[in-house]
Amino acid sequence: MEQYMIKMENVKYEYSSMGEDSQLMAINSINIAVKKGEHLVILGHNGSGKSTLAKLMNGLLLPTEGNVYVNNMNTKDEDKVWDIRETAGMVFQNPDNQMVATIVEEDVAFGPENQGIPSLEIRKRVDEALRIVEMTEYKKHAPHLLSGGQKQRVAIAGILAMRPDCIILDEPTAMLDPIGRLEIISTIKKLNKIEKKTIVHITHYMDEAVEADRVLVMEQGEIVMEGTPREIFSQVEKVKRLGLDVPQVTELAYELRKEGINIPSQILTVEELVKAL
Amino acid sequence: MIIKIENLNYIYNPNTPFEKKALDNVNLNIDKGDFIGLIGHTGSGKSTLVQHLNGLIKPTTGKIIVDGMDITSEDANLKEVRQKVGLVFQYPEHQLFEETIYKDIAFGPKNLELKEGEVRERVKKAMELVGLNFDDLKDRSPFELSGGQKRRVAIAGVLAMKPKVLVLDEPTAGLDPRGRDEILGRIQKLYEEEGITIILVSHSMEDIARLVNRIVVMHKGKIAGEGPTKEIFKQAEELEKIGLGIPQITSFMRKYKLEGNKVRDDILTVKEAKEELINYLRSRGNA
């Protein structure tokens, strides 16, 4: 089991809606194994259960049934809570809700300070984290004057400074403009490829899934599709039925095939389609 | 012409070290019944411009005429201005506050001191326009709804004012594809059936391509381009230079043409591209 960063076994999660007696099933019998070093993307429309899944992955929520292991530690084990959170860090949607300090570098230092790390070591980690997200020149700035993409990179640096092996990002680009989105996508890629972090990236933007090693699609608390980005997106009808998009060129290739034109089904980019035609 | 903007300038924090020119000599005419896409990257002045259109911000210098009325003059009646131009902000659902959907949508019309019957009619009609069932939902709390539905309640609140011009600032931000398609479908229907003039501010070139008939491009507080949708998206290089793009499908058709294929390069949707390519490939004898 050591090759897995996160392992979920028969996980169920139920919650009760306000003022109602009935239990609602947010997650239903899920089995997932995230390999060390993997870049996993979880897709699903709003309400499909993907954020609940994320919170189960570092013990913010505990499963109603089944077990979640983070680097072999069960999230139900109270003694391990801090170890688990240090292993799997989490980045949320709204960067404004994740800022705690009035200066960028102090914000990044907040995590390691709470871990009781000596201050020289904190200094080193903060500098390193800001370098990785390319925000070093802003270290003395006030976070509220940064752009959305910059704020979100500071939030990622704050997690990096705690040196987790795994980073879980829950719709990190949903509130950003196109430039901010590109900044975050390239940061995530760097964290995975260069810093060798295991990445679990939750999103409803399909174009962010194109570079993943593996994609899971969720619907009503269950995993309904699994595969490489190409395998997933070539199933145009099914993906659309699940309330998600495919790239426009993938859709065009699919439509042309339906008309009997002979081109490959697994087209993801403009260049691939130009070549195929 | 329903909106006429003349030599509009706006300076934030004038005479301080933080002085910033947000709008720089903007001139723009919008015809009645136009569906305008307003594009530009963050900080280009789009939001500042639309906030001028219903008198939320007063210009530093310049003039704005809406439906024959100078809304920038000293004695402009703001109540009247806001009935002419309805502005839907980003994340408008954050502004919902009443305990029932009915009360929330009725808030604007009630402040116009309309009779109860007229208010009710307007709420009903506005809910119909955004696709919310009046009888099922009017007494429910807006806070029990999904994100996309909440947003539609907020839009209904603006529509209940019966504006002649509807301005939507990033109406699909943060929604998933299904929620996005719902909202955009409603906006399109509103345009087609109610003959209302619409200004859509969006970062999504795909959404813009699908809906609008004219595009206004903003850059550094100035209008960097204006014209029919197809004309603007032909200028891919110019758009990229100012941090904007074109829809993926348009980009594909341009590249395909550059490879020596005789196809149109002003394609905006997957459907158009499909028709064009099928005709082309069949005439080439490859199909």
Coordinates of C-alpha atoms in Angstrom, one line a residue:
Chain A
M1 CA 0.0 0.0 0.0
E2 CA 3.0 2.3 0.3
Q3 CA 2.8 3.4 -3.3
Y4 CA -0.5 5.2 -2.5
M5 CA -0.7 8.7 -1.2
I6 CA -4.5 8.6 -0.6
K7 CA -6.6 5.5 -0.4
M8 CA -10.4 5.5 0.1
E9 CA -12.1 2.2 0.8
N10 CA -15.9 1.9 0.5
V11 CA -16.3 5.4 1.7
K12 CA -19.8 6.7 2.3
Y13 CA -20.7 10.2 3.6
E14 CA -24.2 11.2 4.8
Y15 CA -25.4 14.5 6.1
S16 CA -28.8 15.8 7.2
S17 CA -30.3 18.8 5.5
M18 CA -31.5 21.7 7.7
G19 CA -35.0 21.1 9.0
E20 CA -35.3 17.7 7.4
D21 CA -35.1 14.3 9.1
S22 CA -34.0 12.3 6.1
Q23 CA -30.3 11.6 5.6
L24 CA -28.8 12.7 2.3
M25 CA -26.0 10.6 0.7
A26 CA -23.2 12.9 -0.5
I27 CA -20.7 10.2 -1.2
N28 CA -21.8 6.6 -1.9
S29 CA -19.3 3.7 -1.8
I30 CA -16.3 5.3 -3.3
N31 CA -13.0 3.5 -3.8
I32 CA -10.1 5.6 -4.9
A33 CA -6.3 5.1 -4.8
V34 CA -4.2 8.1 -5.6
K35 CA -0.6 7.1 -6.4
K36 CA 2.4 8.9 -5.1
G37 CA 3.4 11.6 -7.6
E38 CA 0.1 11.3 -9.5
H39 CA -1.7 14.3 -11.0
L40 CA -5.4 13.4 -10.6
V41 CA -8.3 15.6 -11.7
I42 CA -11.8 15.1 -10.3
L43 CA -14.5 16.5 -12.5
G44 CA -18.2 17.0 -11.7
H45 CA -20.9 19.6 -11.8
N46 CA -22.0 21.5 -8.7
G47 CA -23.5 19.2 -6.2
S48 CA -22.0 16.0 -7.6
G49 CA -20.1 15.5 -4.3
K50 CA -16.6 16.5 -5.4
S51 CA -16.0 19.0 -2.7
T52 CA -17.2 16.6 0.0
L53 CA -14.7 14.1 -1.4
A54 CA -11.9 16.6 -1.1
K55 CA -12.7 17.3 2.5
L56 CA -12.7 13.6 3.3
M57 CA -9.2 13.4 1.8
N58 CA -7.5 15.3 4.6
G59 CA -9.8 14.6 7.5
L60 CA -11.8 17.8 7.4
L61 CA -14.7 15.4 7.2
L62 CA -14.8 11.9 8.5
P63 CA -16.6 9.1 6.5
T64 CA -19.9 7.8 7.8
E65 CA -18.8 4.3 6.6
G66 CA -15.5 3.0 5.2
N67 CA -12.0 4.3 5.7
V68 CA -9.7 7.0 4.2
Y69 CA -5.9 6.6 4.5
V70 CA -3.5 9.4 3.9
N71 CA 0.0 7.9 3.5
N72 CA -1.2 4.9 5.5
M73 CA -2.7 7.0 8.3
N74 CA -6.4 6.5 8.9
T75 CA -8.2 9.9 9.0
K76 CA -10.3 8.6 11.9
D77 CA -7.2 8.2 14.1
E78 CA -7.3 11.4 16.3
D79 CA -3.7 11.2 17.2
K80 CA -2.7 11.5 13.5
V81 CA -4.9 14.5 12.6
W82 CA -1.9 17.0 12.4
D83 CA 0.3 14.5 10.6
I84 CA -2.4 14.0 8.1
R85 CA -2.9 17.7 7.5
E86 CA 0.8 18.2 7.1
T87 CA 0.9 15.4 4.5
A88 CA -2.1 16.6 2.6
G89 CA -2.6 20.4 2.3
M90 CA -5.7 22.0 0.9
V91 CA -6.3 25.0 -1.3
F92 CA -9.9 26.4 -1.6
Q93 CA -11.9 28.3 -4.2
N94 CA -11.9 31.8 -2.7
P95 CA -8.4 33.2 -2.1
D96 CA -9.8 36.1 0.0
N97 CA -11.0 33.6 2.6
Q98 CA -7.6 32.0 2.9
M99 CA -5.6 35.2 3.8
V100 CA -4.8 35.7 7.4
A101 CA -2.0 38.2 7.5
T102 CA -1.4 41.8 6.2
I103 CA 1.9 41.0 4.4
V104 CA 2.4 38.3 1.9
E105 CA 5.4 36.6 3.6
E106 CA 3.7 36.6 7.0
D107 CA 0.7 35.0 5.4
V108 CA 2.9 32.2 4.0
A109 CA 4.7 31.8 7.4
F110 CA 1.4 31.3 9.2
G111 CA 1.3 27.5 8.7
P112 CA 4.9 26.6 9.7
E113 CA 4.7 29.0 12.7
N114 CA 1.8 26.9 13.9
Q115 CA 3.8 23.8 13.4
G116 CA 6.3 25.2 15.9
I117 CA 9.1 25.3 13.3
P118 CA 12.2 27.3 14.3
S119 CA 12.2 30.8 12.8
L120 CA 15.4 30.3 10.7
E121 CA 13.8 27.3 9.1
I122 CA 10.6 29.2 8.6
R123 CA 12.5 32.0 6.8
K124 CA 14.0 29.3 4.5
R125 CA 10.7 27.7 3.8
V126 CA 8.8 30.9 3.1
D127 CA 11.4 32.1 0.6
E128 CA 11.4 28.7 -1.1
A129 CA 7.6 28.6 -1.3
L130 CA 7.3 32.1 -2.7
R131 CA 10.0 31.2 -5.3
I132 CA 8.1 28.1 -6.4
V133 CA 4.9 30.1 -7.0
E134 CA 6.9 33.0 -8.5
M135 CA 5.8 35.6 -6.0
T136 CA 9.1 36.5 -4.4
E137 CA 9.0 40.1 -5.6
Y138 CA 5.7 40.6 -3.8
K139 CA 6.8 39.2 -0.4
K140 CA 6.4 42.6 1.3
H141 CA 3.1 43.5 -0.4
A142 CA -0.3 43.5 1.2
P143 CA -2.3 40.5 0.0
H144 CA -5.5 42.5 -0.7
L145 CA -3.8 44.6 -3.4
L146 CA -2.9 41.5 -5.4
S147 CA -4.8 40.1 -8.4
G148 CA -6.9 37.0 -7.9
G149 CA -4.3 34.7 -9.5
Q150 CA -1.6 36.2 -7.4
K151 CA -3.6 35.8 -4.2
Q152 CA -4.3 32.2 -5.0
R153 CA -0.6 31.6 -5.6
V154 CA 0.1 33.1 -2.2
A155 CA -2.4 30.7 -0.7
I156 CA -0.6 27.8 -2.5
A157 CA 2.7 29.1 -1.1
G158 CA 1.2 29.0 2.4
I159 CA 0.5 25.3 1.9
L160 CA 3.9 24.6 0.4
A161 CA 5.6 26.1 3.4
M162 CA 4.3 23.3 5.5
R163 CA 6.0 20.9 3.1
P164 CA 3.1 18.5 2.3
D165 CA 3.7 15.6 0.0
C166 CA 0.2 16.0 -1.4
I167 CA -1.8 19.1 -2.3
I168 CA -5.6 19.0 -2.8
L169 CA -7.1 22.0 -4.7
D170 CA -10.8 22.5 -4.6
E171 CA -11.9 24.6 -7.6
P172 CA -8.9 26.9 -7.3
T173 CA -9.6 28.8 -10.4
A174 CA -13.4 29.2 -10.2
M175 CA -13.3 32.8 -9.2
L176 CA -10.3 33.9 -11.4
D177 CA -10.1 35.7 -14.7
P178 CA -8.5 33.9 -17.7
I179 CA -5.0 35.2 -16.9
G180 CA -5.3 34.1 -13.2
R181 CA -6.5 30.7 -14.3
L182 CA -3.5 30.2 -16.6
E183 CA -1.2 31.3 -13.7
I184 CA -2.7 28.7 -11.4
I185 CA -2.7 25.9 -14.0
S186 CA 1.0 26.4 -14.8
T187 CA 1.7 26.5 -11.0
I188 CA -0.1 23.2 -10.5
K189 CA 1.9 21.6 -13.3
K190 CA 5.1 22.8 -11.8
L191 CA 4.2 21.5 -8.4
N192 CA 3.6 18.1 -9.9
K193 CA 6.4 17.8 -12.4
I194 CA 9.2 19.7 -10.7
E195 CA 8.4 19.6 -7.0
K196 CA 7.1 16.1 -7.3
K197 CA 4.0 16.7 -5.2
T198 CA 1.0 14.5 -5.6
I199 CA -1.9 16.6 -6.9
V200 CA -5.6 16.1 -6.5
H201 CA -7.3 18.9 -8.5
I202 CA -11.0 19.3 -8.3
T203 CA -12.7 21.4 -11.0
H204 CA -15.5 21.8 -13.5
Y205 CA -13.4 23.3 -16.2
M206 CA -12.6 20.5 -18.6
D207 CA -9.6 22.3 -20.2
E208 CA -7.8 22.1 -16.8
A209 CA -8.1 18.3 -17.0
V210 CA -6.3 17.9 -20.3
E211 CA -2.8 17.7 -18.6
A212 CA -3.8 15.2 -15.9
D213 CA -2.4 11.7 -15.6
R214 CA -5.9 10.5 -14.8
V215 CA -9.4 11.9 -14.6
L216 CA -12.3 10.8 -12.4
V217 CA -15.8 12.1 -13.1
M218 CA -18.4 12.3 -10.3
E219 CA -22.1 12.3 -10.4
Q220 CA -24.5 12.0 -7.5
G221 CA -21.8 11.0 -5.1
E222 CA -20.4 8.2 -7.2
I223 CA -17.5 7.8 -9.7
V224 CA -19.1 7.3 -13.1
M225 CA -16.1 7.6 -15.4
E226 CA -12.4 7.0 -15.0
G227 CA -9.5 7.2 -17.5
T228 CA -6.9 9.3 -19.2
P229 CA -8.1 12.7 -20.4
R230 CA -8.3 11.4 -23.9
E231 CA -10.4 8.4 -22.9
I232 CA -12.8 10.6 -21.0
F233 CA -13.2 13.4 -23.5
S234 CA -13.7 11.1 -26.5
Q235 CA -17.0 10.1 -25.0
V236 CA -18.6 13.4 -26.0
E237 CA -22.2 12.4 -25.4
K238 CA -21.7 10.9 -22.0
V239 CA -19.6 13.8 -20.7
K240 CA -22.2 16.3 -21.9
R241 CA -25.0 14.3 -20.3
L242 CA -23.1 14.6 -17.0
G243 CA -23.4 18.4 -17.3
L244 CA -19.8 18.9 -18.4
D245 CA -18.1 20.4 -21.5
V246 CA -15.6 18.9 -23.9
P247 CA -13.1 21.1 -25.8
Q248 CA -14.8 22.6 -28.9
V249 CA -12.4 20.8 -31.3
T250 CA -13.1 17.5 -29.6
E251 CA -16.8 18.1 -30.1
L252 CA -16.3 19.1 -33.8
A253 CA -14.2 15.9 -34.4
Y254 CA -17.0 13.9 -32.9
E255 CA -19.6 15.6 -35.0
L256 CA -17.6 15.1 -38.2
R257 CA -17.1 11.4 -37.4
K258 CA -20.9 11.0 -37.0
E259 CA -21.2 12.4 -40.6
G260 CA -18.9 9.6 -41.8
I261 CA -15.6 11.6 -42.0
N262 CA -12.7 9.5 -41.2
I263 CA -10.7 11.1 -38.3
P264 CA -9.4 9.8 -35.0
S265 CA -11.8 10.1 -32.0
Q266 CA -9.4 11.2 -29.4
I267 CA -8.7 14.8 -30.5
L268 CA -8.0 17.3 -27.7
T269 CA -6.2 20.3 -29.3
V270 CA -6.4 22.6 -32.3
E271 CA -3.1 21.3 -33.7
E272 CA -4.3 17.7 -33.5
L273 CA -7.4 18.4 -35.5
V274 CA -5.6 20.5 -38.1
K275 CA -3.3 17.5 -38.6
A276 CA -6.1 15.0 -38.7
L277 CA -7.9 16.8 -41.4
Chain B
M1 CA -29.8 55.0 -30.5
I2 CA -30.5 54.1 -26.9
I3 CA -27.1 54.9 -25.3
K4 CA -24.8 57.6 -26.4
I5 CA -21.5 58.1 -24.6
E6 CA -19.5 61.2 -25.4
N7 CA -15.9 62.0 -24.4
L8 CA -16.2 60.1 -21.1
N9 CA -13.3 60.3 -18.7
Y10 CA -13.1 58.9 -15.2
I11 CA -10.3 59.3 -12.7
Y12 CA -10.1 57.3 -9.5
N13 CA -8.7 59.1 -6.4
P14 CA -8.0 62.4 -8.3
N15 CA -5.3 64.6 -6.8
T16 CA -3.8 61.9 -4.7
P17 CA -0.8 59.6 -5.2
F18 CA -3.2 56.9 -6.1
E19 CA -4.7 58.8 -9.0
K20 CA -5.6 56.4 -11.8
K21 CA -7.3 57.1 -15.1
A22 CA -9.9 54.3 -15.4
L23 CA -11.7 55.6 -18.5
D24 CA -9.9 57.6 -21.2
N25 CA -12.0 59.6 -23.6
V26 CA -14.6 56.9 -24.3
N27 CA -17.0 57.4 -27.2
L28 CA -19.7 54.8 -27.9
N29 CA -23.1 54.5 -29.5
I30 CA -25.4 51.6 -28.7
D31 CA -28.5 51.0 -30.9
K32 CA -31.8 49.9 -29.6
G33 CA -32.1 46.1 -29.8
D34 CA -28.3 45.6 -29.9
F35 CA -26.7 42.6 -28.1
I36 CA -23.3 43.9 -27.1
G37 CA -20.4 41.9 -25.8
L38 CA -18.0 44.0 -23.7
I39 CA -14.6 42.3 -23.4
G40 CA -11.3 43.3 -22.0
H41 CA -9.0 41.8 -19.4
T42 CA -9.2 42.6 -15.6
G43 CA -8.5 46.3 -15.0
S44 CA -9.3 47.4 -18.6
G45 CA -12.2 49.6 -17.4
K46 CA -15.2 47.4 -18.3
S47 CA -16.8 47.5 -14.9
T48 CA -16.1 51.2 -14.4
L49 CA -17.8 51.8 -17.8
V50 CA -21.0 49.8 -17.0
Q51 CA -21.3 51.4 -13.6
H52 CA -21.6 54.8 -15.3
L53 CA -24.5 53.5 -17.4
N54 CA -27.1 53.7 -14.6
G55 CA -25.5 56.6 -12.6
L56 CA -23.7 54.6 -10.0
I57 CA -20.6 56.5 -10.9
K58 CA -20.6 60.1 -12.1
P59 CA -18.1 60.8 -14.9
T60 CA -15.1 63.1 -14.1
T61 CA -15.9 64.7 -17.5
G62 CA -18.1 63.7 -20.4
K63 CA -21.7 63.0 -21.1
I64 CA -24.0 59.9 -21.2
I65 CA -27.4 60.0 -22.9
V66 CA -29.7 57.0 -22.2
D67 CA -33.0 56.9 -24.1
G68 CA -33.0 60.6 -24.8
M69 CA -32.1 61.6 -21.2
D70 CA -28.8 63.1 -20.1
I71 CA -28.1 61.0 -17.0
T72 CA -24.9 62.9 -16.2
S73 CA -26.6 66.2 -15.8
E74 CA -26.9 67.7 -12.3
D75 CA -30.6 67.3 -12.1
A76 CA -30.9 63.8 -13.5
N77 CA -33.5 61.7 -11.7
L78 CA -31.6 58.6 -10.7
K79 CA -34.8 56.7 -9.9
E80 CA -35.8 57.2 -13.6
V81 CA -32.3 56.3 -14.8
R82 CA -32.3 53.0 -12.9
Q83 CA -35.6 52.1 -14.5
K84 CA -34.1 52.5 -17.9
V85 CA -30.9 50.6 -17.2
G86 CA -30.8 47.5 -15.1
L87 CA -27.4 46.4 -13.8
V88 CA -26.7 42.8 -12.7
F89 CA -23.5 42.7 -10.8
Q90 CA -21.0 39.9 -10.5
Y91 CA -22.2 37.3 -8.0
P92 CA -25.6 39.0 -7.8
E93 CA -26.8 36.3 -5.5
H94 CA -24.8 37.8 -2.7
Q95 CA -27.3 40.7 -2.7
L96 CA -30.4 38.5 -2.0
F97 CA -31.7 39.4 1.4
E98 CA -35.4 38.9 1.8
E99 CA -37.0 35.9 3.4
T100 CA -39.0 34.8 0.4
I101 CA -38.3 34.9 -3.3
Y102 CA -41.4 37.0 -4.0
K103 CA -40.4 39.7 -1.5
D104 CA -36.8 39.8 -2.9
I105 CA -38.0 40.3 -6.5
A106 CA -40.8 42.7 -5.4
F107 CA -38.3 45.0 -3.6
G108 CA -37.5 47.2 -6.6
P109 CA -41.1 47.6 -8.0
K110 CA -42.4 48.3 -4.5
N111 CA -40.0 51.2 -4.2
L112 CA -41.5 52.6 -7.4
E113 CA -44.7 52.9 -5.4
L114 CA -46.6 50.7 -7.8
K115 CA -50.0 49.2 -6.9
E116 CA -49.8 45.7 -5.3
G117 CA -51.5 44.1 -8.3
E118 CA -48.9 45.6 -10.7
V119 CA -46.0 44.5 -8.4
R120 CA -47.4 41.0 -8.4
E121 CA -47.7 40.9 -12.2
R122 CA -44.1 42.1 -12.5
V123 CA -42.7 39.5 -10.1
K124 CA -44.7 36.8 -11.9
K125 CA -43.5 37.9 -15.3
A126 CA -39.9 38.3 -14.2
M127 CA -39.8 34.8 -12.7
E128 CA -41.2 33.4 -15.9
L129 CA -38.5 35.2 -17.9
V130 CA -35.7 33.5 -15.9
G131 CA -37.5 30.2 -15.8
L132 CA -38.6 29.9 -12.2
N133 CA -42.0 28.6 -11.4
F134 CA -44.0 31.4 -9.7
D135 CA -46.5 29.2 -7.7
D136 CA -43.9 26.6 -6.6
L137 CA -41.2 29.0 -5.6
K138 CA -42.6 32.4 -4.7
D139 CA -42.9 31.7 -0.9
R140 CA -39.6 29.7 -0.6
S141 CA -36.5 31.3 0.9
P142 CA -34.0 32.3 -1.9
F143 CA -31.2 30.8 0.3
E144 CA -32.5 27.2 -0.2
L145 CA -31.9 27.3 -3.9
S146 CA -28.8 26.2 -6.0
G147 CA -26.2 28.7 -7.0
G148 CA -27.6 29.0 -10.6
Q149 CA -31.2 29.4 -9.3
K150 CA -30.2 32.1 -6.8
R151 CA -28.5 34.0 -9.6
R152 CA -31.7 33.8 -11.6
V153 CA -33.7 35.2 -8.7
A154 CA -31.3 38.1 -8.6
I155 CA -31.6 38.7 -12.3
A156 CA -35.4 38.6 -12.0
G157 CA -35.2 41.3 -9.4
V158 CA -33.6 43.6 -12.0
L159 CA -36.0 42.5 -14.8
A160 CA -39.0 43.4 -12.5
M161 CA -37.9 47.0 -12.9
K162 CA -38.7 46.6 -16.7
P163 CA -35.4 48.1 -17.8
K164 CA -34.9 49.1 -21.5
V165 CA -31.2 48.1 -21.3
L166 CA -30.0 45.1 -19.3
V167 CA -26.3 45.1 -18.3
L168 CA -24.9 41.8 -17.0
D169 CA -21.4 41.8 -15.5
E170 CA -20.0 38.2 -15.8
P171 CA -23.3 36.5 -15.2
T172 CA -21.8 33.0 -15.4
A173 CA -18.8 33.4 -13.1
G174 CA -18.3 30.4 -10.8
L175 CA -21.2 28.4 -12.3
D176 CA -20.7 24.9 -13.7
P177 CA -21.3 24.2 -17.4
R178 CA -25.0 23.3 -16.8
G179 CA -25.7 26.4 -14.7
R180 CA -23.9 28.5 -17.3
D181 CA -26.0 27.1 -20.2
E182 CA -29.2 27.7 -18.2
I183 CA -28.4 31.4 -17.6
L184 CA -27.1 32.0 -21.1
G185 CA -30.2 30.3 -22.6
R186 CA -32.5 32.5 -20.6
I187 CA -30.6 35.6 -21.6
Q188 CA -30.8 34.7 -25.2
K189 CA -34.5 34.1 -25.0
L190 CA -35.0 37.4 -23.2
Y191 CA -33.2 39.1 -26.0
E192 CA -35.2 37.4 -28.7
E193 CA -38.6 37.7 -27.1
E194 CA -38.6 40.9 -25.2
G195 CA -36.6 43.1 -27.6
I196 CA -34.5 44.4 -24.7
T197 CA -31.1 45.8 -25.4
I198 CA -28.4 43.8 -23.7
I199 CA -24.8 44.5 -22.7
L200 CA -22.9 41.3 -21.6
V201 CA -19.5 41.6 -19.9
S202 CA -17.7 38.3 -20.1
H203 CA -14.2 36.7 -20.1
S204 CA -15.5 33.8 -22.0
M205 CA -15.0 34.3 -25.7
E206 CA -17.0 31.1 -26.4
D207 CA -20.1 32.6 -24.6
I208 CA -19.6 36.0 -26.4
A209 CA -19.3 34.2 -29.8
R210 CA -22.5 32.3 -29.1
L211 CA -24.7 35.2 -28.1
V212 CA -23.8 38.8 -29.1
N213 CA -24.0 40.6 -32.5
R214 CA -21.5 43.3 -31.7
I215 CA -18.4 43.5 -29.6
V216 CA -16.7 46.4 -27.8
V217 CA -13.1 45.7 -26.8
M218 CA -11.7 47.7 -23.9
H219 CA -8.0 48.1 -23.1
K220 CA -6.3 50.5 -20.6
G221 CA -9.5 52.5 -20.2
K222 CA -9.9 53.1 -23.9
I223 CA -12.1 51.5 -26.6
A224 CA -9.6 49.4 -28.5
G225 CA -12.0 48.0 -31.1
E226 CA -15.7 47.8 -31.9
G227 CA -17.7 46.0 -34.6
P228 CA -19.8 43.0 -35.5
T229 CA -18.8 39.8 -33.7
K230 CA -17.3 38.1 -36.8
E231 CA -15.2 41.1 -37.7
I232 CA -13.7 41.4 -34.2
F233 CA -12.8 37.8 -33.9
K234 CA -11.0 37.9 -37.2
Q235 CA -8.5 40.1 -35.5
A236 CA -6.9 37.3 -33.4
E237 CA -3.4 38.8 -33.3
E238 CA -4.6 42.2 -32.0
L239 CA -6.8 40.5 -29.4
E240 CA -3.9 38.3 -28.2
K241 CA -1.7 41.4 -27.9
I242 CA -4.0 42.8 -25.2
G243 CA -4.3 39.6 -23.3
L244 CA -7.6 38.3 -24.9
G245 CA -8.3 35.4 -27.1
I246 CA -10.7 34.0 -29.6
P247 CA -13.0 31.0 -29.3
Q248 CA -11.1 27.7 -29.8
I249 CA -13.2 26.8 -32.8
T250 CA -12.5 30.1 -34.5
S251 CA -8.8 29.6 -33.8
F252 CA -9.0 26.1 -35.3
M253 CA -10.6 27.3 -38.6
R254 CA -8.0 30.0 -39.0
K255 CA -5.1 27.6 -38.6
Y256 CA -6.8 25.1 -40.9
K257 CA -7.2 27.9 -43.6
L258 CA -3.5 28.8 -43.1
E259 CA -2.6 25.3 -44.1
G260 CA -4.0 26.0 -47.5
N261 CA -7.6 24.8 -47.1
K262 CA -10.2 27.1 -48.7
V263 CA -12.5 27.5 -45.7
R264 CA -14.1 30.5 -44.1
D265 CA -12.2 31.9 -41.1
D266 CA -15.1 33.8 -39.5
I267 CA -16.7 30.8 -37.9
L268 CA -18.0 31.3 -34.3
T269 CA -19.7 28.0 -33.3
V270 CA -19.1 24.3 -33.5
K271 CA -22.3 24.0 -35.6
E272 CA -21.1 26.5 -38.2
A273 CA -17.7 24.8 -38.3
K274 CA -19.3 21.4 -38.9
E275 CA -21.4 22.7 -41.9
E276 CA -18.5 24.5 -43.4
L277 CA -16.1 21.6 -43.1
I278 CA -18.5 19.0 -44.4
N279 CA -19.2 21.1 -47.5
Y280 CA -15.5 21.7 -48.0
L281 CA -14.4 18.1 -47.5
R282 CA -17.1 16.7 -49.7
S283 CA -16.3 19.1 -52.5
R284 CA -12.7 18.1 -52.1
G285 CA -13.9 14.6 -52.6
N286 CA -12.5 13.2 -49.3
A287 CA -15.7 12.3 -47.6

